[in-house]
Amino acid sequence: MDLLKNFFKGDKVIWIIFLLLCTVSIIEVFSASSTLTYKSGDHWGPITNHLVLLMGGAFIVWIIHNIPCKVFKAGVALLPIAWVLLLIVLGMSAINGASRWIDLGFIQFQPSEVAKMANIIAVAKILSMFHTEDGAGKPAFKWILIVTCPTFVLIGVENLSTAVLLVGSVYLMMFIGRIPMRQMLILTAFGIGSLMLAFATVKLVPGEVWNSIGLHRMTTWQNRLGTHMNDAVIPPEKFDINNDAQIAHANIAIATSNIVGKGPGNSVQRDFLSQAFSDFIYAIIIEELGLVGGACIALLYIILLMRIGKIARGCDKPYYSFLVMGIGILLVTQAMFNMLVAVGIMPVTGQPLPLISKGGTSTLVNCAYIGILLSVSRHVQELKRQEELALQAAEQEHAAGLPDEQKEAAILDEKEEKQ
């Protein structure tokens, strides 16, 4: 038991959530990878690759959770490197309609995932540098914009949903860090105005114009928004299942799930749903595990965020609090994006479900996030242990200076308090 305790350091609830999500990932990715199995002709190939990746991710968690959390400030250095890699990716040929990956042969490397991590670390550092008892100082707002705007632009050109996810997470971090209200109001007004302008531009400018200037992703966003915002009631016999296959099969998977689902491995829509093992894996989870299973997965992410909040409250330095809250917001918001898309509340965005969807860089980076959370929680536990030892030493010193009768009374009182 002591060996396990020393091996799995940090918050035990986060360890349990991590292992549960990985277990669900193994089962559901194996089930949802039927199209990959058909294309490759190898029944075990897709899940074997995923298992190897998860094992690598678990090793990353174990390594990082043993690193002193003060070291994570150095992650800011990854930001300019990620910017350069994003520029390189923009000049490469598109994969699946977008330029997002650098193919290393054994894995497809996605610089946007590294840029997100580095940006969160940088924002946490800025908020801690300008932290005061009354909130963050005014210069913090300027520096956060300086590091976040280039990241947003470089990611947003080919992956708008990821860029929006990052900006939303940074905005919440600024709110938690108590950026001056006037600056937050200005930023909010600017953000709302930018969103309205973007929606109007995407909706009104013809797709041929975007294609003529090389912005093919704008046409994709235009089609997705048009499909999602179309309120017309279409009879089932007239529904174009070829053009809206992802939405249609995801809806069918959820509609046929019932309360307890069809059971692991019994999905029908996995054979028809594109990216069933990644972007739409939540629909497969609901189909196989039912509404109960889908609710349990959502609950795991909520509990994760609650535990992160508890860790943040126990931190002795603002940087650690901002860092874990930033990571928690990013992970849970991404999970929310994926689940809302799967159930048809949001337009298709292409966000994987953290720690469950089949992936490459995203899986490893998400595991690094868990390692950071565990490292900070280990630091908080050490602080509590030191406080308890100091309190015990003070009690013993106080008891040593009392007469024998008072010592016995103090010991009895202490026992009663513990009981």
Short mmCIF file of C-alpha atoms in Angstrom, two decimals:
data_model
loop_
_atom_site.label_atom_id
_atom_site.label_comp_id
_atom_site.label_asym_id
_atom_site.label_seq_id
_atom_site.Cartn_x
_atom_site.Cartn_y
_atom_site.Cartn_z
CA MET A 1 0.00 0.00 0.00
CA ASP A 2 2.85 2.37 0.85
CA LEU A 3 4.45 1.52 -2.49
CA LEU A 4 1.30 2.58 -4.39
CA LYS A 5 1.06 5.72 -2.25
CA ASN A 6 4.64 6.68 -3.12
CA PHE A 7 4.15 5.80 -6.78
CA PHE A 8 0.87 7.69 -7.28
CA LYS A 9 1.59 11.01 -5.59
CA GLY A 10 -0.71 14.00 -5.59
CA ASP A 11 -4.50 14.20 -5.56
CA LYS A 12 -5.95 10.67 -5.57
CA VAL A 13 -9.29 11.77 -7.07
CA ILE A 14 -7.51 13.21 -10.13
CA TRP A 15 -5.60 9.94 -10.49
CA ILE A 16 -8.88 7.99 -10.36
CA ILE A 17 -10.55 10.29 -12.92
CA PHE A 18 -7.55 10.00 -15.23
CA LEU A 19 -7.54 6.19 -15.05
CA LEU A 20 -11.32 6.01 -15.54
CA LEU A 21 -11.20 8.25 -18.63
CA CYS A 22 -8.33 6.17 -20.05
CA THR A 23 -10.31 2.97 -19.46
CA VAL A 24 -13.35 4.40 -21.24
CA SER A 25 -11.04 5.58 -24.02
CA ILE A 26 -9.61 2.08 -24.58
CA ILE A 27 -13.07 0.48 -24.74
CA GLU A 28 -14.78 3.09 -26.89
CA VAL A 29 -11.91 3.79 -29.29
CA PHE A 30 -11.61 0.04 -29.89
CA SER A 31 -15.32 -0.03 -30.69
CA ALA A 32 -15.40 3.18 -32.73
CA SER A 33 -12.36 2.40 -34.92
CA SER A 34 -14.20 0.04 -37.27
CA THR A 35 -13.64 2.32 -40.27
CA LEU A 36 -9.90 2.45 -39.55
CA THR A 37 -9.85 -1.34 -39.21
CA TYR A 38 -11.61 -1.70 -42.58
CA LYS A 39 -9.23 0.69 -44.34
CA SER A 40 -6.06 -0.83 -42.87
CA GLY A 41 -7.18 -4.45 -42.92
CA ASP A 42 -5.67 -4.83 -39.45
CA HIS A 43 -8.20 -5.58 -36.69
CA TRP A 44 -5.83 -4.84 -33.82
CA GLY A 45 -3.75 -2.09 -35.45
CA PRO A 46 -5.81 1.02 -34.50
CA ILE A 47 -6.34 0.03 -30.85
CA THR A 48 -2.73 -1.15 -30.50
CA ASN A 49 -1.49 2.25 -31.64
CA HIS A 50 -3.91 3.94 -29.26
CA LEU A 51 -2.79 1.75 -26.35
CA VAL A 52 0.85 2.58 -27.03
CA LEU A 53 -0.03 6.28 -27.11
CA LEU A 54 -1.97 6.05 -23.82
CA MET A 55 0.91 4.19 -22.20
CA GLY A 56 3.24 6.94 -23.36
CA GLY A 57 0.82 9.51 -22.00
CA ALA A 58 0.63 7.72 -18.63
CA PHE A 59 4.42 7.74 -18.48
CA ILE A 60 4.38 11.48 -19.19
CA VAL A 61 1.89 11.96 -16.33
CA TRP A 62 4.14 10.02 -13.95
CA ILE A 63 7.28 11.92 -15.00
CA ILE A 64 5.72 15.39 -14.83
CA HIS A 65 3.90 14.81 -11.54
CA ASN A 66 7.30 14.18 -9.92
CA ILE A 67 8.74 17.49 -11.21
CA PRO A 68 8.70 20.46 -8.78
CA CYS A 69 5.90 22.76 -9.93
CA LYS A 70 8.15 25.84 -9.93
CA VAL A 71 9.83 24.39 -13.05
CA PHE A 72 6.67 24.82 -15.14
CA LYS A 73 7.30 28.55 -15.53
CA ALA A 74 9.94 27.60 -18.09
CA GLY A 75 7.10 26.42 -20.35
CA VAL A 76 6.74 30.02 -21.52
CA ALA A 77 9.77 29.39 -23.75
CA LEU A 78 7.66 26.98 -25.80
CA LEU A 79 5.42 29.81 -27.03
CA PRO A 80 7.74 31.44 -29.62
CA ILE A 81 8.79 27.96 -30.77
CA ALA A 82 5.13 27.05 -31.27
CA TRP A 83 4.58 30.29 -33.23
CA VAL A 84 7.37 29.36 -35.63
CA LEU A 85 5.99 25.83 -36.05
CA LEU A 86 2.50 27.20 -36.72
CA LEU A 87 3.92 29.42 -39.47
CA ILE A 88 5.65 26.39 -40.97
CA VAL A 89 2.42 24.37 -40.86
CA LEU A 90 0.49 27.10 -42.67
CA GLY A 91 2.82 26.67 -45.62
CA MET A 92 2.35 22.92 -45.79
CA SER A 93 -0.22 20.94 -47.79
CA ALA A 94 -3.63 20.49 -46.17
CA ILE A 95 -4.75 17.26 -44.45
CA ASN A 96 -8.52 16.69 -44.19
CA GLY A 97 -9.09 20.18 -45.58
CA ALA A 98 -6.83 21.98 -43.12
CA SER A 99 -3.13 22.55 -42.46
CA ARG A 100 -2.73 21.56 -38.81
CA TRP A 101 -0.17 18.76 -38.56
CA ILE A 102 3.50 18.07 -39.07
CA ASP A 103 3.87 14.41 -40.00
CA LEU A 104 6.82 12.89 -38.13
CA GLY A 105 6.16 9.42 -39.52
CA PHE A 106 5.30 7.68 -36.24
CA ILE A 107 2.99 10.49 -35.10
CA GLN A 108 1.32 13.62 -36.48
CA PHE A 109 2.53 16.57 -34.45
CA GLN A 110 0.04 19.42 -33.94
CA PRO A 111 1.80 22.69 -32.95
CA SER A 112 -1.50 24.30 -31.90
CA GLU A 113 -1.67 21.95 -28.87
CA VAL A 114 1.77 23.05 -27.71
CA ALA A 115 0.85 26.69 -28.36
CA LYS A 116 -2.27 26.36 -26.18
CA MET A 117 -0.26 24.91 -23.29
CA ALA A 118 2.47 27.54 -23.54
CA ASN A 119 -0.11 30.33 -23.75
CA ILE A 120 -1.89 29.16 -20.59
CA ILE A 121 1.43 28.97 -18.75
CA ALA A 122 2.35 32.47 -19.97
CA VAL A 123 -0.99 33.98 -18.91
CA ALA A 124 -0.70 32.35 -15.47
CA LYS A 125 2.77 33.83 -15.07
CA ILE A 126 1.64 37.31 -16.14
CA LEU A 127 -1.33 37.25 -13.73
CA SER A 128 0.95 36.18 -10.87
CA MET A 129 3.57 38.84 -11.70
CA PHE A 130 1.04 41.67 -11.51
CA HIS A 131 -1.06 40.15 -8.72
CA THR A 132 -2.02 42.44 -5.83
CA GLU A 133 -4.50 42.23 -2.96
CA ASP A 134 -6.96 44.27 -5.06
CA GLY A 135 -6.57 42.05 -8.13
CA ALA A 136 -4.30 42.15 -11.17
CA GLY A 137 -2.49 45.37 -12.05
CA LYS A 138 -3.37 47.22 -15.25
CA PRO A 139 -0.19 46.15 -17.14
CA ALA A 140 -1.32 42.51 -16.92
CA PHE A 141 -4.09 43.17 -19.45
CA LYS A 142 -1.64 44.51 -22.03
CA TRP A 143 0.84 41.65 -21.65
CA ILE A 144 -1.86 38.99 -21.84
CA LEU A 145 -3.07 40.45 -25.13
CA ILE A 146 0.52 40.58 -26.43
CA VAL A 147 1.04 36.84 -25.89
CA THR A 148 -2.49 35.66 -26.77
CA CYS A 149 -3.32 37.62 -29.95
CA PRO A 150 -0.51 36.12 -32.11
CA THR A 151 -1.44 32.63 -30.90
CA PHE A 152 -5.10 33.23 -31.72
CA VAL A 153 -4.35 34.48 -35.23
CA LEU A 154 -1.87 31.71 -36.10
CA ILE A 155 -4.20 28.97 -34.86
CA GLY A 156 -7.43 30.58 -36.07
CA VAL A 157 -6.44 30.70 -39.73
CA GLU A 158 -6.88 26.92 -40.02
CA ASN A 159 -8.51 25.91 -36.75
CA LEU A 160 -10.95 28.56 -35.58
CA SER A 161 -12.64 26.39 -32.93
CA THR A 162 -9.32 25.73 -31.17
CA ALA A 163 -8.47 29.44 -31.28
CA VAL A 164 -11.88 30.35 -29.81
CA LEU A 165 -11.42 27.69 -27.12
CA LEU A 166 -8.06 29.19 -26.14
CA VAL A 167 -9.36 32.77 -26.09
CA GLY A 168 -12.39 31.75 -24.01
CA SER A 169 -10.12 30.00 -21.49
CA VAL A 170 -7.81 33.02 -21.27
CA TYR A 171 -10.82 35.31 -20.80
CA LEU A 172 -12.01 33.21 -17.84
CA MET A 173 -8.48 33.22 -16.40
CA MET A 174 -8.47 37.03 -16.61
CA PHE A 175 -11.81 37.11 -14.81
CA ILE A 176 -10.50 34.81 -12.07
CA GLY A 177 -7.31 36.88 -11.87
CA ARG A 178 -9.48 40.00 -11.32
CA ILE A 179 -8.30 42.09 -14.23
CA PRO A 180 -9.69 45.64 -13.70
CA MET A 181 -13.41 45.76 -14.54
CA ARG A 182 -13.05 48.61 -17.01
CA GLN A 183 -10.54 46.63 -19.06
CA MET A 184 -12.72 43.50 -18.92
CA LEU A 185 -15.75 45.47 -20.12
CA ILE A 186 -13.78 46.89 -23.03
CA LEU A 187 -12.53 43.42 -23.93
CA THR A 188 -16.05 41.96 -23.65
CA ALA A 189 -17.54 44.65 -25.90
CA PHE A 190 -14.74 44.15 -28.43
CA GLY A 191 -15.21 40.37 -28.36
CA ILE A 192 -18.97 40.58 -28.90
CA GLY A 193 -18.51 43.05 -31.73
CA SER A 194 -15.84 40.85 -33.35
CA LEU A 195 -18.08 37.78 -33.14
CA MET A 196 -21.00 39.64 -34.75
CA LEU A 197 -18.75 40.94 -37.51
CA ALA A 198 -17.25 37.48 -38.09
CA PHE A 199 -20.68 35.83 -38.30
CA ALA A 200 -21.91 38.48 -40.71
CA THR A 201 -18.79 38.18 -42.87
CA VAL A 202 -18.90 34.40 -43.03
CA LYS A 203 -22.63 34.41 -43.76
CA LEU A 204 -22.77 37.15 -46.38
CA VAL A 205 -19.53 36.76 -48.38
CA PRO A 206 -19.98 34.08 -51.11
CA GLY A 207 -17.91 30.92 -50.84
CA GLU A 208 -16.37 31.54 -54.27
CA VAL A 209 -14.70 34.69 -52.94
CA TRP A 210 -13.05 32.81 -50.08
CA ASN A 211 -11.88 30.05 -52.41
CA SER A 212 -10.45 32.58 -54.87
CA ILE A 213 -8.19 34.13 -52.20
CA GLY A 214 -7.14 30.76 -50.74
CA LEU A 215 -9.19 30.83 -47.51
CA HIS A 216 -10.91 27.49 -48.08
CA ARG A 217 -11.66 27.00 -44.38
CA MET A 218 -14.02 29.98 -44.50
CA THR A 219 -16.23 28.01 -46.89
CA THR A 220 -16.24 25.11 -44.43
CA TRP A 221 -17.26 27.41 -41.55
CA GLN A 222 -19.92 28.99 -43.77
CA ASN A 223 -21.47 25.59 -44.53
CA ARG A 224 -21.36 24.47 -40.89
CA LEU A 225 -22.98 27.64 -39.59
CA GLY A 226 -25.59 27.57 -42.35
CA THR A 227 -26.51 23.98 -41.54
CA HIS A 228 -26.66 24.60 -37.80
CA MET A 229 -28.70 27.81 -38.04
CA ASN A 230 -31.23 26.36 -40.49
CA ASP A 231 -34.46 26.09 -38.48
CA ALA A 232 -36.50 24.56 -41.29
CA VAL A 233 -38.21 21.27 -40.38
CA ILE A 234 -37.05 18.65 -42.87
CA PRO A 235 -39.07 15.42 -43.19
CA PRO A 236 -36.95 12.27 -42.62
CA GLU A 237 -37.47 11.07 -46.20
CA LYS A 238 -36.06 14.35 -47.57
CA PHE A 239 -33.08 14.66 -45.23
CA ASP A 240 -29.80 14.75 -47.18
CA ILE A 241 -27.87 12.18 -45.19
CA ASN A 242 -24.91 12.32 -47.58
CA ASN A 243 -24.16 16.01 -47.09
CA ASP A 244 -24.99 16.04 -43.37
CA ALA A 245 -23.76 12.55 -42.56
CA GLN A 246 -21.94 13.40 -39.31
CA ILE A 247 -24.90 15.21 -37.78
CA ALA A 248 -27.39 12.62 -39.00
CA HIS A 249 -25.55 9.54 -37.74
CA ALA A 250 -24.67 11.22 -34.43
CA ASN A 251 -28.37 11.99 -33.91
CA ILE A 252 -29.32 8.43 -34.81
CA ALA A 253 -26.73 7.05 -32.38
CA ILE A 254 -28.12 9.16 -29.52
CA ALA A 255 -31.78 8.58 -30.43
CA THR A 256 -31.36 4.78 -30.40
CA SER A 257 -29.34 4.63 -27.18
CA ASN A 258 -32.10 4.49 -24.54
CA ILE A 259 -31.21 4.70 -20.84
CA VAL A 260 -28.49 2.04 -20.56
CA GLY A 261 -27.39 1.83 -24.20
CA LYS A 262 -26.65 -1.13 -26.46
CA GLY A 263 -23.58 -2.24 -24.52
CA PRO A 264 -19.84 -1.76 -25.21
CA GLY A 265 -18.89 -2.84 -28.72
CA ASN A 266 -22.47 -2.93 -30.02
CA SER A 267 -22.61 0.45 -31.76
CA VAL A 268 -24.20 0.50 -35.20
CA GLN A 269 -23.47 4.08 -36.22
CA ARG A 270 -19.69 3.70 -35.75
CA ASP A 271 -19.60 2.15 -39.25
CA PHE A 272 -21.22 5.23 -40.82
CA LEU A 273 -20.12 8.13 -38.60
CA SER A 274 -16.98 9.89 -39.79
CA GLN A 275 -14.47 10.55 -36.99
CA ALA A 276 -16.48 8.33 -34.65
CA PHE A 277 -13.26 7.58 -32.76
CA SER A 278 -12.39 11.26 -32.31
CA ASP A 279 -14.68 14.26 -32.79
CA PHE A 280 -17.93 12.27 -32.38
CA ILE A 281 -16.87 9.65 -29.85
CA TYR A 282 -19.33 11.06 -27.29
CA ALA A 283 -22.21 10.05 -29.57
CA ILE A 284 -20.82 6.49 -29.68
CA ILE A 285 -20.43 6.52 -25.88
CA ILE A 286 -24.09 7.44 -25.48
CA GLU A 287 -25.16 4.83 -28.04
CA GLU A 288 -23.25 2.05 -26.24
CA LEU A 289 -23.44 3.18 -22.60
CA GLY A 290 -26.76 5.03 -22.78
CA LEU A 291 -27.81 8.32 -21.26
CA VAL A 292 -26.50 7.09 -17.90
CA GLY A 293 -23.04 6.48 -19.33
CA GLY A 294 -23.00 9.83 -21.12
CA ALA A 295 -24.03 11.61 -17.91
CA CYS A 296 -21.29 9.81 -15.95
CA ILE A 297 -18.64 10.95 -18.42
CA ALA A 298 -19.85 14.56 -18.12
CA LEU A 299 -19.84 14.20 -14.33
CA LEU A 300 -16.20 13.07 -14.34
CA TYR A 301 -15.15 16.33 -16.01
CA ILE A 302 -17.24 18.35 -13.53
CA ILE A 303 -15.62 16.55 -10.58
CA LEU A 304 -12.21 17.16 -12.16
CA LEU A 305 -12.89 20.90 -12.28
CA MET A 306 -14.10 20.86 -8.67
CA ARG A 307 -10.94 19.10 -7.49
CA ILE A 308 -8.83 21.59 -9.42
CA GLY A 309 -10.66 24.43 -7.65
CA LYS A 310 -9.86 22.80 -4.30
CA ILE A 311 -6.18 22.51 -5.25
CA ALA A 312 -6.11 26.16 -6.37
CA ARG A 313 -7.50 27.30 -3.00
CA GLY A 314 -4.73 25.43 -1.18
CA CYS A 315 -1.85 26.93 -3.19
CA ASP A 316 0.57 29.26 -1.43
CA LYS A 317 1.51 31.18 -4.58
CA PRO A 318 -0.81 32.89 -7.08
CA TYR A 319 1.05 31.39 -10.05
CA TYR A 320 0.16 27.83 -9.06
CA SER A 321 -3.49 28.77 -8.56
CA PHE A 322 -3.77 30.50 -11.95
CA LEU A 323 -1.93 27.66 -13.69
CA VAL A 324 -4.16 24.84 -12.43
CA MET A 325 -7.33 26.86 -12.98
CA GLY A 326 -6.26 27.69 -16.53
CA ILE A 327 -5.60 24.04 -17.29
CA GLY A 328 -8.88 22.98 -15.69
CA ILE A 329 -10.89 25.55 -17.65
CA LEU A 330 -9.19 24.53 -20.92
CA LEU A 331 -9.80 20.79 -20.43
CA VAL A 332 -13.39 21.06 -19.25
CA THR A 333 -14.35 23.69 -21.86
CA GLN A 334 -12.94 21.49 -24.63
CA ALA A 335 -14.90 18.53 -23.27
CA MET A 336 -18.03 20.68 -23.21
CA PHE A 337 -17.42 21.74 -26.85
CA ASN A 338 -17.12 18.10 -27.94
CA MET A 339 -20.24 16.96 -26.07
CA LEU A 340 -22.39 19.88 -27.24
CA VAL A 341 -21.40 19.20 -30.86
CA ALA A 342 -22.20 15.49 -30.51
CA VAL A 343 -25.72 16.19 -29.22
CA GLY A 344 -26.37 18.84 -31.89
CA ILE A 345 -26.41 21.98 -29.71
CA MET A 346 -23.33 23.50 -31.36
CA PRO A 347 -22.12 23.42 -34.98
CA VAL A 348 -19.42 20.90 -35.87
CA THR A 349 -16.07 22.16 -34.54
CA GLY A 350 -13.65 19.25 -34.69
CA GLN A 351 -12.64 19.26 -31.00
CA PRO A 352 -11.65 15.84 -29.56
CA LEU A 353 -12.90 14.70 -26.16
CA PRO A 354 -9.91 15.13 -23.78
CA LEU A 355 -8.28 11.85 -22.64
CA ILE A 356 -10.92 9.76 -24.45
CA SER A 357 -10.77 10.51 -28.19
CA LYS A 358 -8.15 8.82 -30.33
CA GLY A 359 -5.41 11.34 -31.01
CA GLY A 360 -1.71 12.01 -31.20
CA THR A 361 -0.36 15.28 -29.88
CA SER A 362 -3.63 16.13 -28.15
CA THR A 363 -3.51 12.94 -26.04
CA LEU A 364 0.09 13.52 -24.97
CA VAL A 365 -0.49 17.20 -24.17
CA ASN A 366 -3.64 16.41 -22.18
CA CYS A 367 -1.62 13.87 -20.19
CA ALA A 368 0.98 16.58 -19.57
CA TYR A 369 -1.84 18.78 -18.20
CA ILE A 370 -2.81 16.01 -15.76
CA GLY A 371 0.82 15.67 -14.71
CA ILE A 372 1.01 19.40 -13.97
CA LEU A 373 -2.20 19.25 -11.92
CA LEU A 374 -0.85 16.33 -9.90
CA SER A 375 2.48 18.07 -9.35
CA VAL A 376 0.78 21.17 -7.95
CA SER A 377 -1.55 19.01 -5.82
CA ARG A 378 1.51 17.20 -4.45
CA HIS A 379 2.96 20.61 -3.51
CA VAL A 380 -0.29 21.54 -1.74
CA GLN A 381 -0.29 18.25 0.17
CA GLU A 382 3.29 18.88 1.29
CA LEU A 383 2.28 22.33 2.55
CA LYS A 384 -0.54 20.79 4.59
CA ARG A 385 1.79 18.15 6.00
CA GLN A 386 4.29 20.82 7.07
CA GLU A 387 1.50 22.83 8.71
CA GLU A 388 0.31 19.76 10.64
CA LEU A 389 3.86 18.98 11.81
CA ALA A 390 4.36 22.58 12.93
CA LEU A 391 1.05 22.50 14.80
CA GLN A 392 1.96 19.22 16.52
CA ALA A 393 5.36 20.61 17.51
CA ALA A 394 3.73 23.72 18.94
CA GLU A 395 1.23 21.62 20.92
CA GLN A 396 4.00 19.42 22.30
CA GLU A 397 6.08 22.46 23.26
CA HIS A 398 3.06 24.00 24.96
CA ALA A 399 2.29 20.76 26.81
CA ALA A 400 5.91 20.41 27.94
CA GLY A 401 5.68 23.66 29.86
CA LEU A 402 2.56 22.65 31.87
CA PRO A 403 2.40 20.91 35.28
CA ASP A 404 1.70 17.14 35.23
CA GLU A 405 -2.01 17.49 36.01
CA GLN A 406 -2.47 20.10 33.27
CA LYS A 407 -0.50 17.90 30.83
CA GLU A 408 -2.88 15.00 31.45
CA ALA A 409 -5.86 17.31 30.99
CA ALA A 410 -4.38 18.70 27.75
CA ILE A 411 -3.77 15.17 26.43
CA LEU A 412 -7.35 14.17 27.27
CA ASP A 413 -8.70 17.28 25.56
CA GLU A 414 -6.60 16.53 22.48
CA LYS A 415 -7.92 12.95 22.33
CA GLU A 416 -11.52 14.16 22.64
CA GLU A 417 -10.99 16.68 19.79
CA LYS A 418 -9.58 13.95 17.53
CA GLN A 419 -12.52 11.67 18.33
#
